[in-house]
Amino acid sequence: IPDNVLQKTKEKGLFGMIIPKEYKGTPFNAHARCKIVEKIGSRSIFLSNTVMVPNSLGPGELLLKYGTEDQKNYFLPKLSTGEFIPCFGLTGIKSGSDAANMEDTGTVIKRDGKLFIELNCNKRYITLAPISNLVGLAFKLKDPNNLLNDASTNTNIDQSDLGITLALVEPDKTGNLNNNK
């Protein structure tokens, strides 16, 4: 996709079709999104996939449903305008896209008084990875030291099965994920 076409796509708000206006989105219902992607696909299947992915799965929808207000205020406007282009690391080397059987884990740890998640993942990034600057990583969350209960007012979190969660990771300027906070 030529840079000028990608820029025009961002300017037209085509990355924010599921995101409400309050977060700089250009919300359309499912039928309208389908027709827009269909029209784009009649000219370029590559561009239609680039527009479709952020508007059908991944961080935008998950943030809208499960994100905190701080997370929504930070990420959604940047996803809407194409400042962030996400890729979604669900697919595992041994489990494919079967999230229930993924072996990727994240463990809650405490360092210098702050909570972090230490990830152990082996992913295959799907669509948009070559142009992505926001990585959504799906993994099974563990909290063996009960650190989330210590940090939460909810003392009823079952630490034995925290389930599958998603972390949004911004690569540093070199593209390295290892030093990300």
Coordinates of N, CA and C in Angstrom, one line a residue:
I1 N 0.9 -1.2 0.0 CA 0.0 0.0 0.0 C 0.9 1.2 0.0
P2 N 0.8 2.1 -1.0 CA 1.6 3.3 -1.0 C 1.3 4.2 0.2
D3 N 2.3 4.9 0.7 CA 2.2 5.7 1.9 C 1.1 6.8 1.8
N4 N 0.9 7.4 0.6 CA -0.1 8.4 0.4 C -1.5 7.8 0.5
V5 N -1.7 6.6 0.1 CA -3.0 5.9 0.2 C -3.3 5.6 1.7
L6 N -2.3 5.1 2.4 CA -2.4 4.8 3.8 C -2.7 6.1 4.6
Q7 N -2.1 7.2 4.2 CA -2.3 8.5 4.9 C -3.7 8.9 4.7
K8 N -4.2 8.8 3.4 CA -5.6 9.2 3.1 C -6.6 8.4 3.9
T9 N -6.3 7.1 4.0 CA -7.2 6.2 4.8 C -7.3 6.7 6.2
K10 N -6.2 7.1 6.8 CA -6.2 7.6 8.2 C -7.0 8.9 8.3
E11 N -6.7 9.8 7.3 CA -7.4 11.1 7.3 C -8.9 10.9 7.2
K12 N -9.4 9.9 6.5 CA -10.8 9.7 6.3 C -11.5 9.0 7.5
G13 N -10.7 8.6 8.5 CA -11.2 8.0 9.7 C -11.6 6.5 9.5
L14 N -11.0 5.8 8.5 CA -11.4 4.5 8.2 C -10.8 3.4 9.2
F15 N -9.9 3.9 10.1 CA -9.4 3.0 11.1 C -10.3 3.0 12.4
G16 N -11.2 4.0 12.4 CA -12.0 4.1 13.6 C -13.5 3.9 13.4
M17 N -13.9 3.0 12.5 CA -15.3 2.8 12.2 C -16.1 2.1 13.3
I18 N -15.4 1.5 14.3 CA -16.1 0.9 15.4 C -16.0 1.8 16.7
I19 N -15.3 2.9 16.6 CA -15.0 3.7 17.8 C -15.9 4.9 17.8
P20 N -16.5 5.2 19.0 CA -17.4 6.3 19.1 C -16.8 7.7 18.8
K21 N -17.6 8.7 18.4 CA -17.1 10.0 18.1 C -16.3 10.6 19.3
E22 N -16.7 10.3 20.5 CA -16.1 10.9 21.7 C -14.6 10.5 21.8
Y23 N -14.2 9.5 21.1 CA -12.8 9.1 21.0 C -12.2 9.3 19.6
K24 N -12.8 10.3 18.9 CA -12.3 10.6 17.5 C -12.7 9.6 16.5
G25 N -13.6 8.7 16.8 CA -14.0 7.7 15.8 C -15.0 8.2 14.8
T26 N -15.2 7.4 13.8 CA -16.2 7.6 12.7 C -17.1 6.4 12.7
P27 N -18.0 6.3 13.8 CA -18.7 5.1 14.0 C -19.7 4.8 12.9
F28 N -19.7 3.5 12.4 CA -20.7 3.0 11.5 C -21.2 1.7 12.0
N29 N -22.4 1.3 11.6 CA -22.9 0.0 12.0 C -22.3 -1.1 11.2
A30 N -22.5 -2.3 11.6 CA -21.8 -3.4 10.9 C -22.1 -3.5 9.4
H31 N -23.3 -3.2 9.0 CA -23.7 -3.2 7.6 C -22.9 -2.2 6.8
A32 N -22.8 -1.0 7.3 CA -22.1 0.1 6.7 C -20.6 -0.2 6.6
R33 N -20.0 -0.7 7.7 CA -18.6 -1.1 7.7 C -18.4 -2.1 6.6
C34 N -19.3 -3.1 6.5 CA -19.1 -4.2 5.5 C -19.1 -3.6 4.1
K35 N -20.1 -2.6 3.8 CA -20.2 -2.0 2.5 C -18.9 -1.2 2.2
I36 N -18.4 -0.5 3.2 CA -17.2 0.3 3.0 C -16.0 -0.6 2.6
V37 N -15.8 -1.6 3.4 CA -14.7 -2.6 3.2 C -14.9 -3.3 1.8
E38 N -16.1 -3.6 1.5 CA -16.4 -4.2 0.2 C -16.0 -3.3 -1.0
K39 N -16.3 -2.0 -0.9 CA -16.0 -1.1 -1.9 C -14.5 -0.9 -2.0
I40 N -13.8 -0.8 -0.9 CA -12.4 -0.7 -0.9 C -11.8 -2.0 -1.5
G41 N -12.3 -3.1 -1.2 CA -11.8 -4.4 -1.7 C -12.0 -4.6 -3.2
S42 N -12.9 -3.8 -3.8 CA -13.1 -3.9 -5.2 C -12.0 -3.2 -5.9
R43 N -11.2 -2.4 -5.2 CA -10.0 -1.7 -5.7 C -8.7 -2.3 -5.2
S44 N -8.7 -2.7 -4.0 CA -7.4 -3.3 -3.4 C -7.8 -4.2 -2.2
I45 N -7.5 -5.5 -2.4 CA -7.8 -6.4 -1.3 C -6.8 -6.2 -0.1
F46 N -5.6 -5.7 -0.4 CA -4.7 -5.4 0.6 C -5.1 -4.2 1.5
L47 N -5.6 -3.2 0.9 CA -6.1 -2.0 1.6 C -7.4 -2.4 2.4
S48 N -8.3 -3.2 1.8 CA -9.5 -3.6 2.5 C -9.2 -4.4 3.7
N49 N -8.2 -5.3 3.7 CA -7.8 -6.0 4.9 C -7.2 -5.1 5.9
T50 N -6.4 -4.1 5.5 CA -5.8 -3.2 6.4 C -6.8 -2.4 7.1
V51 N -7.9 -2.0 6.4 CA -9.0 -1.3 7.1 C -9.9 -2.2 7.9
M52 N -10.1 -3.4 7.4 CA -11.1 -4.3 8.1 C -10.6 -4.8 9.4
V53 N -9.3 -5.2 9.5 CA -8.8 -5.8 10.8 C -9.0 -4.9 12.0
P54 N -8.6 -3.6 12.0 CA -8.8 -2.9 13.2 C -10.3 -2.6 13.5
N55 N -11.2 -2.8 12.5 CA -12.6 -2.5 12.7 C -13.4 -3.8 12.9
S56 N -12.7 -4.9 13.1 CA -13.5 -6.2 13.3 C -13.0 -7.0 14.5
L57 N -11.7 -6.9 14.9 CA -11.2 -7.6 16.0 C -10.0 -6.9 16.6
G58 N -9.7 -7.2 17.8 CA -8.5 -6.6 18.3 C -8.7 -5.5 19.4
P59 N -7.7 -4.7 19.6 CA -7.7 -3.8 20.7 C -8.9 -2.8 20.8
G60 N -9.3 -2.3 19.6 CA -10.4 -1.3 19.7 C -11.7 -1.8 20.3
E61 N -12.1 -3.0 19.8 CA -13.3 -3.6 20.4 C -13.1 -4.0 21.8
L62 N -12.0 -4.6 22.1 CA -11.7 -5.1 23.5 C -11.6 -3.9 24.5
L63 N -11.0 -2.8 24.1 CA -11.0 -1.6 24.9 C -12.4 -1.0 25.2
L64 N -13.2 -1.0 24.1 CA -14.5 -0.5 24.3 C -15.3 -1.3 25.3
K65 N -15.1 -2.6 25.3 CA -15.9 -3.5 26.2 C -15.3 -3.6 27.6
Y66 N -14.0 -3.7 27.7 CA -13.3 -4.0 28.9 C -12.3 -3.0 29.4
G67 N -12.0 -2.0 28.7 CA -10.9 -1.0 29.1 C -11.4 -0.1 30.1
T68 N -10.4 0.4 30.9 CA -10.7 1.5 31.8 C -10.8 2.8 31.1
E69 N -11.4 3.8 31.7 CA -11.5 5.1 31.1 C -10.1 5.7 30.7
D70 N -9.1 5.5 31.5 CA -7.8 5.9 31.2 C -7.3 5.2 29.9
Q71 N -7.5 3.9 29.8 CA -7.0 3.2 28.7 C -7.8 3.6 27.4
K72 N -9.1 3.8 27.5 CA -9.9 4.3 26.4 C -9.5 5.6 25.9
N73 N -9.2 6.5 26.9 CA -8.8 7.9 26.5 C -7.5 8.0 25.9
Y74 N -6.6 7.0 26.2 CA -5.2 7.0 25.6 C -5.2 6.3 24.3
F75 N -5.8 5.1 24.2 CA -5.6 4.3 23.0 C -6.6 4.6 21.9
L76 N -7.9 4.7 22.3 CA -8.9 4.8 21.2 C -8.8 6.0 20.3
P77 N -8.5 7.2 20.7 CA -8.2 8.3 19.7 C -7.1 7.9 18.8
K78 N -6.0 7.3 19.3 CA -4.9 7.0 18.5 C -5.2 5.8 17.5
L79 N -6.0 4.9 17.9 CA -6.5 3.9 17.0 C -7.4 4.5 16.0
S80 N -8.3 5.4 16.3 CA -9.2 6.0 15.4 C -8.5 6.7 14.3
T81 N -7.5 7.5 14.6 CA -6.8 8.3 13.6 C -5.7 7.5 12.9
G82 N -5.4 6.3 13.2 CA -4.4 5.5 12.6 C -3.0 5.8 13.1
E83 N -2.9 6.7 14.2 CA -1.6 6.9 14.8 C -1.1 5.6 15.3
F84 N -2.0 4.8 15.9 CA -1.7 3.4 16.3 C -2.3 2.5 15.2
I85 N -1.5 1.6 14.7 CA -2.1 0.5 13.8 C -1.7 -0.8 14.5
P86 N -2.8 -1.5 15.0 CA -2.6 -2.7 15.8 C -2.4 -4.0 15.0
C87 N -1.6 -4.9 15.6 CA -1.6 -6.3 15.2 C -2.0 -7.1 16.4
F88 N -2.5 -8.2 16.2 CA -3.1 -9.0 17.4 C -2.3 -10.3 17.5
G89 N -1.6 -10.5 18.6 CA -0.8 -11.7 18.8 C -1.7 -12.7 19.5
L90 N -2.6 -13.4 18.8 CA -3.4 -14.5 19.4 C -2.7 -15.8 19.0
T91 N -2.4 -15.9 17.7 CA -2.0 -17.1 17.1 C -0.7 -17.6 17.7
G92 N -0.7 -18.8 18.3 CA 0.5 -19.4 18.9 C 1.1 -20.4 18.0
I93 N 2.4 -20.7 18.3 CA 3.2 -21.6 17.5 C 2.5 -23.0 17.5
K94 N 2.1 -23.5 18.7 CA 1.6 -24.8 18.8 C 0.1 -24.9 18.8
S95 N -0.6 -23.7 19.1 CA -2.1 -23.8 19.3 C -2.8 -23.1 18.1
G96 N -2.1 -22.5 17.2 CA -2.8 -21.8 16.1 C -3.6 -20.7 16.7
S97 N -4.9 -20.5 16.3 CA -5.7 -19.5 16.9 C -6.7 -20.0 17.9
D98 N -6.4 -21.2 18.4 CA -7.2 -21.8 19.5 C -6.7 -21.2 20.8
A99 N -7.4 -20.1 21.3 CA -6.9 -19.4 22.5 C -7.0 -20.3 23.7
A100 N -8.0 -21.2 23.8 CA -8.1 -22.0 25.0 C -6.9 -23.0 25.2
N101 N -6.2 -23.3 24.1 CA -5.1 -24.2 24.2 C -3.7 -23.5 24.0
M102 N -3.7 -22.2 24.1 CA -2.4 -21.5 24.0 C -1.6 -21.8 25.2
E103 N -0.3 -21.8 25.0 CA 0.7 -22.0 26.1 C 1.3 -20.7 26.6
D104 N 1.0 -19.6 26.0 CA 1.5 -18.3 26.3 C 1.0 -17.9 27.7
T105 N 1.9 -17.4 28.6 CA 1.5 -17.0 29.9 C 2.1 -15.6 30.3
G106 N 1.4 -15.0 31.2 CA 1.9 -13.8 31.8 C 1.7 -13.9 33.3
T107 N 2.8 -13.6 34.0 CA 2.8 -13.7 35.5 C 2.9 -12.4 36.1
V108 N 2.0 -12.0 37.0 CA 2.0 -10.8 37.7 C 3.2 -10.8 38.7
I109 N 4.0 -9.8 38.6 CA 5.2 -9.6 39.5 C 5.2 -8.2 40.1
K110 N 6.0 -8.0 41.1 CA 6.1 -6.7 41.7 C 7.6 -6.4 41.7
R111 N 7.9 -5.2 41.2 CA 9.3 -4.7 41.1 C 9.3 -3.2 41.5
D112 N 10.1 -2.8 42.4 CA 10.2 -1.4 42.9 C 8.8 -0.9 43.2
G113 N 8.0 -1.7 43.9 CA 6.7 -1.3 44.3 C 5.6 -1.2 43.3
K114 N 5.9 -1.5 42.0 CA 5.0 -1.5 40.9 C 4.7 -2.9 40.4
L115 N 3.4 -3.0 39.9 CA 3.0 -4.3 39.4 C 3.4 -4.3 37.9
F116 N 3.9 -5.5 37.4 CA 4.2 -5.7 36.0 C 3.7 -7.1 35.7
I117 N 3.6 -7.4 34.4 CA 3.3 -8.7 33.9 C 4.5 -9.2 33.1
E118 N 5.1 -10.3 33.6 CA 6.2 -10.9 32.9 C 5.7 -11.9 31.9
L119 N 5.9 -11.7 30.6 CA 5.4 -12.5 29.6 C 6.3 -13.6 29.1
N120 N 5.7 -14.7 28.8 CA 6.4 -15.8 28.2 C 5.6 -16.3 27.0
C121 N 5.9 -15.7 25.9 CA 5.1 -15.9 24.7 C 5.9 -16.3 23.5
N122 N 5.3 -17.1 22.6 CA 5.9 -17.4 21.3 C 4.8 -17.3 20.3
K123 N 4.7 -16.1 19.7 CA 3.5 -15.7 18.9 C 3.9 -15.6 17.4
R124 N 2.8 -15.7 16.6 CA 2.9 -15.4 15.2 C 1.9 -14.2 15.1
Y125 N 2.4 -13.1 14.7 CA 1.6 -11.9 14.6 C 0.8 -12.0 13.3
I126 N -0.4 -11.7 13.3 CA -1.3 -11.8 12.2 C -1.3 -10.5 11.4
T127 N -2.3 -10.3 10.6 CA -2.4 -9.2 9.7 C -2.0 -7.9 10.3
L128 N -1.3 -7.1 9.5 CA -0.8 -5.8 9.8 C 0.5 -5.7 10.6
A129 N 1.0 -6.8 10.9 CA 2.3 -6.8 11.7 C 3.4 -6.0 11.0
P130 N 3.5 -6.0 9.7 CA 4.6 -5.2 9.1 C 4.5 -3.7 9.3
I131 N 3.3 -3.2 9.4 CA 3.1 -1.8 9.6 C 2.6 -1.4 11.0
S132 N 2.5 -2.4 11.9 CA 1.9 -2.2 13.2 C 2.9 -1.4 14.1
N133 N 2.3 -0.6 15.0 CA 3.1 0.0 16.0 C 2.4 -0.1 17.4
L134 N 1.5 -1.1 17.4 CA 0.8 -1.4 18.7 C 0.5 -2.9 18.6
V135 N 1.1 -3.7 19.6 CA 0.9 -5.1 19.6 C 0.0 -5.5 20.7
G136 N -1.1 -6.2 20.3 CA -2.0 -6.8 21.3 C -1.5 -8.3 21.5
L137 N -1.2 -8.6 22.7 CA -0.7 -10.0 23.0 C -1.7 -10.7 23.9
A138 N -2.3 -11.8 23.5 CA -3.2 -12.6 24.3 C -2.3 -13.6 25.0
F139 N -2.7 -13.9 26.3 CA -2.0 -14.8 27.1 C -2.9 -15.2 28.3
K140 N -2.5 -16.3 28.9 CA -3.1 -16.7 30.1 C -2.4 -16.1 31.3
L141 N -3.2 -15.3 32.1 CA -2.7 -14.6 33.2 C -2.6 -15.4 34.5
K142 N -1.5 -15.3 35.2 CA -1.3 -16.0 36.5 C -0.8 -15.0 37.5
D143 N -1.3 -15.2 38.7 CA -0.9 -14.3 39.9 C -0.6 -15.2 41.1
P144 N 0.5 -16.0 41.1 CA 0.8 -16.9 42.1 C 1.0 -16.3 43.5
N145 N 1.4 -15.0 43.5 CA 1.6 -14.4 44.8 C 0.5 -13.5 45.3
N146 N -0.7 -13.6 44.6 CA -1.9 -12.8 45.0 C -1.7 -11.3 45.0
L147 N -0.9 -10.8 44.1 CA -0.5 -9.4 44.0 C -1.7 -8.5 43.5
L148 N -2.6 -9.1 42.7 CA -3.7 -8.3 42.2 C -4.7 -8.1 43.4
N149 N -4.9 -9.0 44.2 CA -5.8 -8.8 45.4 C -5.2 -7.8 46.3
D150 N -3.9 -7.7 46.5 CA -3.3 -6.7 47.3 C -3.5 -5.3 46.7
A151 N -3.5 -5.2 45.4 CA -3.7 -3.9 44.7 C -5.1 -3.5 44.5
S152 N -6.0 -4.4 44.7 CA -7.4 -4.1 44.4 C -8.3 -4.0 45.6
T153 N -9.4 -3.4 45.4 CA -10.4 -3.3 46.5 C -11.3 -4.6 46.4
N154 N -11.2 -5.3 45.3 CA -11.9 -6.6 45.2 C -11.0 -7.7 45.7
T155 N -11.4 -8.3 46.8 CA -10.6 -9.3 47.4 C -11.1 -10.7 47.1
N156 N -11.9 -10.8 46.0 CA -12.5 -12.1 45.7 C -12.0 -12.6 44.3
I157 N -10.9 -12.2 43.9 CA -10.3 -12.7 42.6 C -9.7 -14.0 42.8
D158 N -10.2 -15.0 42.0 CA -9.7 -16.4 42.1 C -8.4 -16.4 41.4
Q159 N -7.3 -16.5 42.1 CA -5.9 -16.5 41.5 C -5.6 -17.7 40.7
S160 N -6.3 -18.8 40.9 CA -6.0 -20.1 40.2 C -6.4 -20.1 38.8
D161 N -7.3 -19.2 38.4 CA -7.8 -19.2 37.0 C -8.2 -17.8 36.6
L162 N -7.2 -17.0 36.3 CA -7.4 -15.6 35.9 C -7.8 -15.5 34.4
G163 N -7.6 -16.6 33.7 CA -8.0 -16.7 32.3 C -7.2 -15.9 31.3
I164 N -7.7 -15.8 30.1 CA -7.0 -15.2 29.0 C -7.3 -13.7 29.1
T165 N -6.2 -13.0 28.9 CA -6.3 -11.5 28.9 C -5.4 -11.0 27.7
L166 N -5.4 -9.7 27.6 CA -4.7 -9.0 26.5 C -3.9 -7.9 27.0
A167 N -2.7 -7.8 26.6 CA -1.8 -6.7 26.9 C -1.5 -5.9 25.7
L168 N -1.6 -4.6 25.8 CA -1.3 -3.7 24.6 C 0.1 -3.2 24.8
V169 N 1.0 -3.5 23.9 CA 2.4 -3.2 24.0 C 2.8 -2.3 22.9
E170 N 3.4 -1.1 23.3 CA 4.0 -0.2 22.3 C 5.5 -0.5 22.2
P171 N 5.9 -0.8 21.0 CA 7.4 -1.0 20.8 C 8.1 0.3 21.1
D172 N 9.3 0.2 21.5 CA 10.1 1.4 21.7 C 10.5 1.9 20.2
K173 N 11.3 2.9 20.1 CA 11.6 3.5 18.8 C 12.4 2.6 18.0
T174 N 13.0 1.5 18.5 CA 13.8 0.6 17.7 C 12.9 -0.6 17.3
G175 N 11.7 -0.7 17.8 CA 10.8 -1.8 17.5 C 10.9 -2.9 18.5
N176 N 11.8 -2.7 19.6 CA 12.0 -3.7 20.6 C 10.9 -3.8 21.6
L177 N 10.4 -5.0 21.9 CA 9.4 -5.1 22.9 C 9.9 -5.4 24.3
N178 N 11.2 -5.8 24.4 CA 11.7 -6.3 25.6 C 11.8 -5.3 26.7
N179 N 12.0 -4.0 26.4 CA 12.2 -3.0 27.4 C 10.9 -2.2 27.7
N180 N 9.8 -2.7 27.2 CA 8.6 -2.0 27.3 C 8.0 -2.1 28.7
K181 N 7.5 -1.0 29.2 CA 6.9 -1.0 30.5 C 5.4 -1.2 30.5

